[in-house]
Tab-separated table of C-alpha atoms in Angstrom:
chain	number	residue	atom	x	y	z
L	1	MET	CA	3.369	-9.887	12.765
L	2	ASN	CA	1.277	-6.840	13.569
L	3	ARG	CA	-1.212	-5.057	11.317
L	4	ARG	CA	1.203	-2.207	10.551
L	5	GLU	CA	3.825	-4.636	9.245
L	6	LEU	CA	1.219	-6.493	7.187
L	7	ARG	CA	-0.020	-3.172	5.795
L	8	GLU	CA	3.515	-2.189	4.819
L	9	HIS	CA	4.041	-5.494	2.992
L	10	CYS	CA	0.686	-5.009	1.287
L	11	PHE	CA	1.789	-1.534	0.158
L	12	LYS	CA	5.067	-2.886	-1.234
L	13	MET	CA	3.297	-5.672	-3.105
L	14	LEU	CA	0.727	-3.286	-4.580
L	15	PHE	CA	3.436	-0.818	-5.533
L	16	GLY	CA	5.465	-3.491	-7.302
L	17	ALA	CA	2.454	-4.985	-9.058
L	18	ASP	CA	1.676	-1.613	-10.644
L	19	PHE	CA	4.785	-1.918	-12.844
L	20	TYR	CA	3.761	-5.168	-14.519
L	21	PRO	CA	0.989	-6.213	-16.899
L	22	ALA	CA	-2.106	-7.715	-15.264
L	23	GLU	CA	-1.351	-11.193	-16.594
L	24	GLU	CA	1.911	-11.221	-14.588
L	25	THR	CA	0.339	-10.188	-11.270
L	26	LYS	CA	0.191	-13.623	-9.665
L	27	GLU	CA	3.787	-14.386	-10.642
L	28	GLN	CA	4.992	-11.040	-9.255
L	29	LEU	CA	3.115	-11.563	-5.982
L	30	GLU	CA	4.801	-14.956	-5.581
L	31	HIS	CA	8.179	-13.417	-6.397
L	32	TYR	CA	7.748	-10.912	-3.562
L	33	PHE	CA	8.119	-13.694	-0.999
L	34	GLN	CA	11.318	-15.005	-2.580
L	35	VAL	CA	13.272	-11.751	-2.218
L	36	PRO	CA	15.962	-12.028	0.441
L	37	GLU	CA	16.253	-9.863	3.509
L	38	GLU	CA	17.570	-6.379	2.785
L	39	ASP	CA	19.155	-3.913	5.165
L	40	ASP	CA	20.362	-0.322	5.026
L	41	VAL	CA	22.168	2.205	7.181
L	42	THR	CA	20.133	5.055	8.684
L	43	PRO	CA	21.378	8.667	8.533
L	44	GLU	CA	22.447	8.168	12.173
L	45	GLY	CA	24.735	5.301	11.099
L	46	LYS	CA	22.597	2.527	12.576
L	47	SER	CA	21.978	-0.623	10.543
L	48	GLU	CA	18.310	-1.569	10.101
L	49	ILE	CA	16.410	-4.236	8.201
L	50	ILE	CA	14.284	-2.552	5.552
L	51	HIS	CA	12.818	-5.655	3.943
L	52	ASN	CA	12.201	-9.083	5.441
L	53	VAL	CA	9.451	-11.379	4.205
L	54	ALA	CA	9.804	-14.226	6.688
L	55	LEU	CA	6.063	-14.140	7.350
L	56	GLY	CA	4.830	-17.688	7.587
L	57	GLU	CA	2.415	-19.389	5.223
L	58	LYS	CA	-0.760	-17.993	6.842
L	59	ASN	CA	0.379	-14.359	6.591
L	60	CYS	CA	1.693	-14.865	3.048
L	61	GLN	CA	-1.665	-16.234	1.942
L	62	LEU	CA	-3.518	-13.413	3.707
L	63	LEU	CA	-1.349	-10.824	1.970
L	64	LYS	CA	-1.750	-12.379	-1.468
L	65	GLU	CA	-5.533	-12.522	-1.110
L	66	ARG	CA	-5.728	-8.938	0.151
L	67	VAL	CA	-3.529	-7.607	-2.647
L	68	GLU	CA	-5.512	-9.507	-5.282
L	69	LYS	CA	-8.771	-8.030	-3.907
L	70	ILE	CA	-7.348	-4.514	-4.006
L	71	ILE	CA	-5.975	-4.958	-7.537
L	72	ALA	CA	-9.394	-6.164	-8.699
L	73	LEU	CA	-10.948	-3.004	-7.228
L	74	VAL	CA	-8.409	-0.511	-8.650
L	75	PRO	CA	-10.818	1.065	-11.184
L	76	GLU	CA	-13.422	1.616	-8.458
L	77	LEU	CA	-10.841	2.854	-5.938
L	78	ASP	CA	-9.388	5.274	-8.501
L	79	GLU	CA	-12.859	6.591	-9.267
L	80	LYS	CA	-13.444	7.353	-5.577
L	81	ILE	CA	-10.067	9.087	-5.354
L	82	ASN	CA	-10.728	11.105	-8.523
L	83	GLN	CA	-14.049	12.326	-7.114
L	84	VAL	CA	-12.301	14.156	-4.264
L	85	ALA	CA	-8.823	14.907	-5.643
L	86	GLU	CA	-9.382	18.348	-7.127
L	87	GLY	CA	-6.756	18.999	-9.779
L	88	TRP	CA	-4.949	15.739	-9.007
L	89	LYS	CA	-6.454	12.908	-10.993
L	90	THR	CA	-4.915	9.494	-10.401
L	91	LYS	CA	-3.101	9.626	-13.763
L	92	ARG	CA	-1.057	12.586	-12.489
L	93	MET	CA	-0.227	11.183	-9.049
L	94	GLY	CA	3.064	9.603	-8.112
L	95	LYS	CA	2.964	5.821	-7.809
L	96	VAL	CA	3.846	5.851	-4.107
L	97	GLU	CA	1.060	8.258	-3.184
L	98	LEU	CA	-1.450	6.551	-5.457
L	99	THR	CA	-0.647	3.128	-4.011
L	100	ILE	CA	-1.029	4.449	-0.462
L	101	LEU	CA	-4.353	6.059	-1.370
L	102	ARG	CA	-5.663	2.871	-2.982
L	103	LEU	CA	-4.752	0.833	0.087
L	104	ALA	CA	-6.326	3.367	2.455
L	105	VAL	CA	-9.528	3.722	0.435
L	106	TYR	CA	-9.825	-0.055	0.302
L	107	GLU	CA	-9.480	-0.230	4.086
L	108	MET	CA	-11.962	2.593	4.613
L	109	LYS	CA	-14.622	1.252	2.255
L	110	TYR	CA	-14.183	-2.532	2.246
L	111	ASP	CA	-12.398	-3.634	5.425
L	112	GLU	CA	-14.798	-3.540	8.366
L	113	ASP	CA	-11.973	-4.363	10.796
L	114	VAL	CA	-10.192	-1.062	10.116
L	115	PRO	CA	-11.801	2.164	11.394
L	116	GLU	CA	-11.567	5.116	8.990
L	117	LYS	CA	-9.366	7.106	11.387
L	118	VAL	CA	-6.914	4.217	11.622
L	119	ALA	CA	-6.813	3.823	7.830
L	120	ILE	CA	-6.043	7.529	7.439
L	121	ASN	CA	-3.400	7.550	10.169
L	122	GLU	CA	-1.678	4.465	8.786
L	123	ALA	CA	-1.729	5.914	5.268
L	124	VAL	CA	-0.060	9.089	6.546
L	125	GLU	CA	2.578	6.965	8.306
L	126	LEU	CA	3.268	5.063	5.074
L	127	ALA	CA	3.563	8.411	3.259
L	128	LYS	CA	6.106	9.620	5.827
L	129	LYS	CA	8.173	6.485	5.317
L	130	PHE	CA	7.926	6.025	1.545
L	131	GLY	CA	6.637	9.279	0.070
L	132	GLY	CA	8.126	12.646	-0.615
L	133	LYS	CA	8.200	15.662	1.683
L	134	ASP	CA	4.628	16.745	0.872
L	135	ALA	CA	3.154	13.236	0.638
L	136	PRO	CA	1.746	12.996	4.201
L	137	ALA	CA	-0.248	16.229	3.867
L	138	PHE	CA	-1.420	15.264	0.362
L	139	ILE	CA	-2.587	11.818	1.521
L	140	ASN	CA	-4.274	13.242	4.606
L	141	GLY	CA	-6.091	15.892	2.558
L	142	ILE	CA	-7.492	13.476	0.000
L	143	LEU	CA	-8.586	10.901	2.583
L	144	ALA	CA	-10.161	13.565	4.814
L	145	LYS	CA	-12.326	14.635	1.864
L	146	LEU	CA	-13.440	11.034	1.383
L	147	VAL	CA	-14.682	10.855	4.961
């Protein structure tokens, strides 16, 4: 499993966790790995797998630990985002964009293995895949101000 796939799973887990009370976080993270494979048909008519969590124990543990670290840092991450997001405080942001920003800021500030440029680029790619039409530019703008 490559870093992009791990990052995407991390995004999905963080996104899902945001809908539940904090005391249910661990249970929801465990539930993520029990969801079966899911596929969809692209606009071109091609079938593709959109969700598959056959990751292996090591990757599952790595993901859970990473997500738990990020969740613990949410107030700090949101503060950093709020400092640069003029007119767009985290309370007003869509959950997809906010989750992508939290993940990217975590990688930029706390993960020494991920260069800032990579964190920004990967966040923009997640925004293209999961966000709305304007999400990539919005994400890029906020993260560029952080750098």
